[in-house]
Amino acid sequence: MRISSRHGARLRGAIPAALVTAVFVAGCSSGGVASKVKDSAGNPGAGVPGAARGPGLDTTPIPGAKGQNDPSLTAFYTQQPDWKACADDPETAADEGELECASLRVPLDYANPGTKAITIAAMRYPASASGSARIGSLLTNPGGPGGSGLDYLKGSFESTDPAIHKAFDIVAFDPRGVGESSQVKCLDDAERDRRDAEDGPDPKDIAASTAFDDQRSKEFVEGCERNSGDLLPFVGTRNAARDMDILRVVVGDEQLNYLGYSYGTYLGALYAEEFPNRTGRLVLDGAVDPAADPLDDSIAQQVGFEKSFTRFAEDCATRPDCPLGSDPAKAALVGVDFLDGLRTSPLSTRLTDGRRLTSSLGWTGTIRLLYADEAQGWHALREALTAAMERGDGTPLVLYADDYNGRDENGKYDGSMDALSVISCADGMSEAPSPQRVQEVLDRLHREAPLFSRDTVAEDLDGPGCEFWPFRTTEKPHAVKAAGSKPILVIGTTGDPATPYAASERLAEGFENATLLTLEGEGHTAYGRGNACIDDAVNAYLLDGTMPAPDTRCS
């Protein structure tokens, strides 16, 4: 879709950590939302697979010999990283000295592995058992694209289920382009602050909005090329999956045991496709459908978030402290009017840097809280909207937006939004839709998400996304069968706004050998959120390979 500054934040997924104490908002669906959300470049719809057009380098890895049996990769598979105690972070209550850190080298370009290597940062939480009680390693990915596995493990290792910790070394890594690994860099902190808060021209002025969006996109791409030019063509998810196979061997495992959330399900699916005979116990939670058309996926995500916001608003209206009024039929509209109204009437905050709550930041903070479940997210969203709507204090929503955007209290960004855009655009190519297709999609959007899409016009949907990206890839949406893999466990949540439940159904159906486990409820992802039915089923699979019965549903 056309790069657009007309609406709020780009959607990503979220790890299932405690809402307020979550280290990082990671995970991503396979499409952006065409109206209310955008990525750091202003992209409302670049997702997984992403899109690009125009002449450039074909960066698709060549088929043929690969993996640990490829002689050209022997040096990478036989390396022995130096695992050492991680440095303790004085700003956290946990003792990160219990974790071990190391780095490994992987090829920049798997088609030409001898040309240049890049660094992958890894971390592990050693199993509490040894000998026959230890199963091996459990590799994890919190999502994104752009989510830091290291930050995820630092924020979650103390709450790891004791049975899982006993049996597995919990292993995390920052994928190529992300965090402490060889990182992409496009924008500096000051430019991010400006872009994240910027609402742009009046959305009714289509020409001005389009010109503004295109200029922002060009500037973003120029920054990426200037700061990370060598890395850009090679940060796609398929290469990250190949990196995971090197990591599997480096930690000493014959097969990959893996827990992936949201975008991490796409990474896990591509690993299973690349290395079906190396799969062990794979858990894919909050699934991305690799066969989904990016435009359809974007629309489904926007519909999912409007439904989630509407359910929140209806619940809010039944409570005496609801800032959206007492009429459940009107509460969602009241909230949307307020958030859109911040374009012309931003609110002050208590922040020392003087930042205000704009419409873009307001929508970002709201979307951030809709990733969580009813118990945590809805309560926090009521409080944040009450502060803004009744006390004129935009501080809470700005802080939730900061958490979403990877900004710390000192104004430093973690690079996750750069990586989100770059990896999305490196992951695939979709053609610009026909005018008839645009109109069909626009009609569906206005019909199924009338509030969130009320400013969306055809011009927001008429491009393929990543309009000015300099590299092309032949990676395309496709069903992943992973013939020959071990059984794969897919988990979907019926009220998941970021990766709607239908994507989990389709992913499970596409695999040759998979079982779907369902959580009936709200929020993004299911495992580790305290639902005993889900947690027990996943633990049984990870610990002894016992799959839940087909069509198991947890309430």
mmCIF file with all atom_site columns, C-alpha atoms in Angstrom, residues 396-466:
data_model
loop_
_atom_site.group_PDB
_atom_site.id
_atom_site.type_symbol
_atom_site.label_atom_id
_atom_site.label_alt_id
_atom_site.label_comp_id
_atom_site.label_asym_id
_atom_site.label_entity_id
_atom_site.label_seq_id
_atom_site.pdbx_PDB_ins_code
_atom_site.Cartn_x
_atom_site.Cartn_y
_atom_site.Cartn_z
_atom_site.occupancy
_atom_site.B_iso_or_equiv
_atom_site.pdbx_formal_charge
_atom_site.auth_seq_id
_atom_site.auth_comp_id
_atom_site.auth_asym_id
_atom_site.auth_atom_id
_atom_site.pdbx_PDB_model_num
ATOM 1  C CA . PRO A 1 396 ? 0.274   7.591   29.794  1.00 0.00 ? 396 PRO A CA 1
ATOM 2  C CA . LEU A 1 397 ? -0.582  7.187   26.111  1.00 0.00 ? 397 LEU A CA 1
ATOM 3  C CA . VAL A 1 398 ? 2.742   8.742   25.067  1.00 0.00 ? 398 VAL A CA 1
ATOM 4  C CA . LEU A 1 399 ? 4.636   6.343   27.330  1.00 0.00 ? 399 LEU A CA 1
ATOM 5  C CA . TYR A 1 400 ? 2.776   3.337   25.928  1.00 0.00 ? 400 TYR A CA 1
ATOM 6  C CA . ALA A 1 401 ? 3.572   4.620   22.442  1.00 0.00 ? 401 ALA A CA 1
ATOM 7  C CA . ASP A 1 402 ? 7.239   4.904   23.441  1.00 0.00 ? 402 ASP A CA 1
ATOM 8  C CA . ASP A 1 403 ? 7.208   1.284   24.606  1.00 0.00 ? 403 ASP A CA 1
ATOM 9  C CA . TYR A 1 404 ? 5.719   0.237   21.281  1.00 0.00 ? 404 TYR A CA 1
ATOM 10 C CA . ASN A 1 405 ? 8.214   2.272   19.280  1.00 0.00 ? 405 ASN A CA 1
ATOM 11 C CA . GLY A 1 406 ? 11.264  1.030   21.200  1.00 0.00 ? 406 GLY A CA 1
ATOM 12 C CA . ARG A 1 407 ? 12.070  4.376   22.872  1.00 0.00 ? 407 ARG A CA 1
ATOM 13 C CA . ASP A 1 408 ? 13.582  4.474   26.369  1.00 0.00 ? 408 ASP A CA 1
ATOM 14 C CA . GLU A 1 409 ? 13.176  7.209   28.978  1.00 0.00 ? 409 GLU A CA 1
ATOM 15 C CA . ASN A 1 410 ? 16.370  8.884   27.725  1.00 0.00 ? 410 ASN A CA 1
ATOM 16 C CA . GLY A 1 411 ? 15.062  9.249   24.191  1.00 0.00 ? 411 GLY A CA 1
ATOM 17 C CA . LYS A 1 412 ? 17.201  6.443   22.728  1.00 0.00 ? 412 LYS A CA 1
ATOM 18 C CA . TYR A 1 413 ? 15.597  4.060   20.244  1.00 0.00 ? 413 TYR A CA 1
ATOM 19 C CA . ASP A 1 414 ? 16.466  0.379   20.043  1.00 0.00 ? 414 ASP A CA 1
ATOM 20 C CA . GLY A 1 415 ? 16.393  0.124   16.243  1.00 0.00 ? 415 GLY A CA 1
ATOM 21 C CA . SER A 1 416 ? 13.417  -2.232  16.165  1.00 0.00 ? 416 SER A CA 1
ATOM 22 C CA . MET A 1 417 ? 11.322  -0.006  13.917  1.00 0.00 ? 417 MET A CA 1
ATOM 23 C CA . ASP A 1 418 ? 14.154  0.369   11.410  1.00 0.00 ? 418 ASP A CA 1
ATOM 24 C CA . ALA A 1 419 ? 14.453  -3.409  11.336  1.00 0.00 ? 419 ALA A CA 1
ATOM 25 C CA . LEU A 1 420 ? 10.686  -3.824  11.030  1.00 0.00 ? 420 LEU A CA 1
ATOM 26 C CA . SER A 1 421 ? 10.594  -1.784  7.844   1.00 0.00 ? 421 SER A CA 1
ATOM 27 C CA . VAL A 1 422 ? 13.783  -3.148  6.317   1.00 0.00 ? 422 VAL A CA 1
ATOM 28 C CA . ILE A 1 423 ? 13.062  -6.827  6.936   1.00 0.00 ? 423 ILE A CA 1
ATOM 29 C CA . SER A 1 424 ? 9.482   -6.437  5.728   1.00 0.00 ? 424 SER A CA 1
ATOM 30 C CA . CYS A 1 425 ? 10.642  -4.911  2.460   1.00 0.00 ? 425 CYS A CA 1
ATOM 31 C CA . ALA A 1 426 ? 13.375  -7.528  2.073   1.00 0.00 ? 426 ALA A CA 1
ATOM 32 C CA . ASP A 1 427 ? 10.948  -10.399 2.506   1.00 0.00 ? 427 ASP A CA 1
ATOM 33 C CA . GLY A 1 428 ? 8.951   -10.362 -0.680  1.00 0.00 ? 428 GLY A CA 1
ATOM 34 C CA . MET A 1 429 ? 7.373   -8.587  -3.572  1.00 0.00 ? 429 MET A CA 1
ATOM 35 C CA . SER A 1 430 ? 3.726   -7.992  -4.397  1.00 0.00 ? 430 SER A CA 1
ATOM 36 C CA . GLU A 1 431 ? 2.414   -6.308  -7.493  1.00 0.00 ? 431 GLU A CA 1
ATOM 37 C CA . ALA A 1 432 ? 0.395   -3.123  -7.380  1.00 0.00 ? 432 ALA A CA 1
ATOM 38 C CA . PRO A 1 433 ? -3.286  -4.070  -7.288  1.00 0.00 ? 433 PRO A CA 1
ATOM 39 C CA . SER A 1 434 ? -5.624  -3.208  -10.142 1.00 0.00 ? 434 SER A CA 1
ATOM 40 C CA . PRO A 1 435 ? -8.130  -0.354  -9.693  1.00 0.00 ? 435 PRO A CA 1
ATOM 41 C CA . GLN A 1 436 ? -10.903 -2.947  -9.457  1.00 0.00 ? 436 GLN A CA 1
ATOM 42 C CA . ARG A 1 437 ? -9.026  -4.817  -6.726  1.00 0.00 ? 437 ARG A CA 1
ATOM 43 C CA . VAL A 1 438 ? -8.395  -1.591  -4.822  1.00 0.00 ? 438 VAL A CA 1
ATOM 44 C CA . GLN A 1 439 ? -12.078 -0.739  -4.888  1.00 0.00 ? 439 GLN A CA 1
ATOM 45 C CA . GLU A 1 440 ? -13.070 -4.220  -3.743  1.00 0.00 ? 440 GLU A CA 1
ATOM 46 C CA . VAL A 1 441 ? -10.678 -4.036  -0.813  1.00 0.00 ? 441 VAL A CA 1
ATOM 47 C CA . LEU A 1 442 ? -11.697 -0.499  0.064   1.00 0.00 ? 442 LEU A CA 1
ATOM 48 C CA . ASP A 1 443 ? -15.358 -1.490  0.077   1.00 0.00 ? 443 ASP A CA 1
ATOM 49 C CA . ARG A 1 444 ? -14.596 -4.398  2.393   1.00 0.00 ? 444 ARG A CA 1
ATOM 50 C CA . LEU A 1 445 ? -12.553 -2.191  4.695   1.00 0.00 ? 445 LEU A CA 1
ATOM 51 C CA . HIS A 1 446 ? -15.279 0.435   4.975   1.00 0.00 ? 446 HIS A CA 1
ATOM 52 C CA . ARG A 1 447 ? -17.860 -2.288  5.534   1.00 0.00 ? 447 ARG A CA 1
ATOM 53 C CA . GLU A 1 448 ? -15.994 -4.320  8.172   1.00 0.00 ? 448 GLU A CA 1
ATOM 54 C CA . ALA A 1 449 ? -13.925 -1.602  9.886   1.00 0.00 ? 449 ALA A CA 1
ATOM 55 C CA . PRO A 1 450 ? -15.934 1.606   9.325   1.00 0.00 ? 450 PRO A CA 1
ATOM 56 C CA . LEU A 1 451 ? -14.442 3.528   12.257  1.00 0.00 ? 451 LEU A CA 1
ATOM 57 C CA . PHE A 1 452 ? -10.758 2.768   11.761  1.00 0.00 ? 452 PHE A CA 1
ATOM 58 C CA . SER A 1 453 ? -10.993 3.220   7.983   1.00 0.00 ? 453 SER A CA 1
ATOM 59 C CA . ARG A 1 454 ? -13.181 6.281   7.760   1.00 0.00 ? 454 ARG A CA 1
ATOM 60 C CA . ASP A 1 455 ? -10.292 8.372   6.375   1.00 0.00 ? 455 ASP A CA 1
ATOM 61 C CA . THR A 1 456 ? -8.926  5.618   4.133   1.00 0.00 ? 456 THR A CA 1
ATOM 62 C CA . VAL A 1 457 ? -9.147  6.287   0.400   1.00 0.00 ? 457 VAL A CA 1
ATOM 63 C CA . ALA A 1 458 ? -8.108  4.366   -2.700  1.00 0.00 ? 458 ALA A CA 1
ATOM 64 C CA . GLU A 1 459 ? -4.773  6.183   -2.836  1.00 0.00 ? 459 GLU A CA 1
ATOM 65 C CA . ASP A 1 460 ? -3.808  4.489   0.436   1.00 0.00 ? 460 ASP A CA 1
ATOM 66 C CA . LEU A 1 461 ? -4.136  1.076   -1.210  1.00 0.00 ? 461 LEU A CA 1
ATOM 67 C CA . ASP A 1 462 ? -3.026  1.510   -4.801  1.00 0.00 ? 462 ASP A CA 1
ATOM 68 C CA . GLY A 1 463 ? 0.695   0.788   -4.429  1.00 0.00 ? 463 GLY A CA 1
ATOM 69 C CA . PRO A 1 464 ? 2.390   -2.526  -3.608  1.00 0.00 ? 464 PRO A CA 1
ATOM 70 C CA . GLY A 1 465 ? 4.232   -1.153  -0.581  1.00 0.00 ? 465 GLY A CA 1
ATOM 71 C CA . CYS A 1 466 ? 7.934   -0.357  -0.095  1.00 0.00 ? 466 CYS A CA 1
#
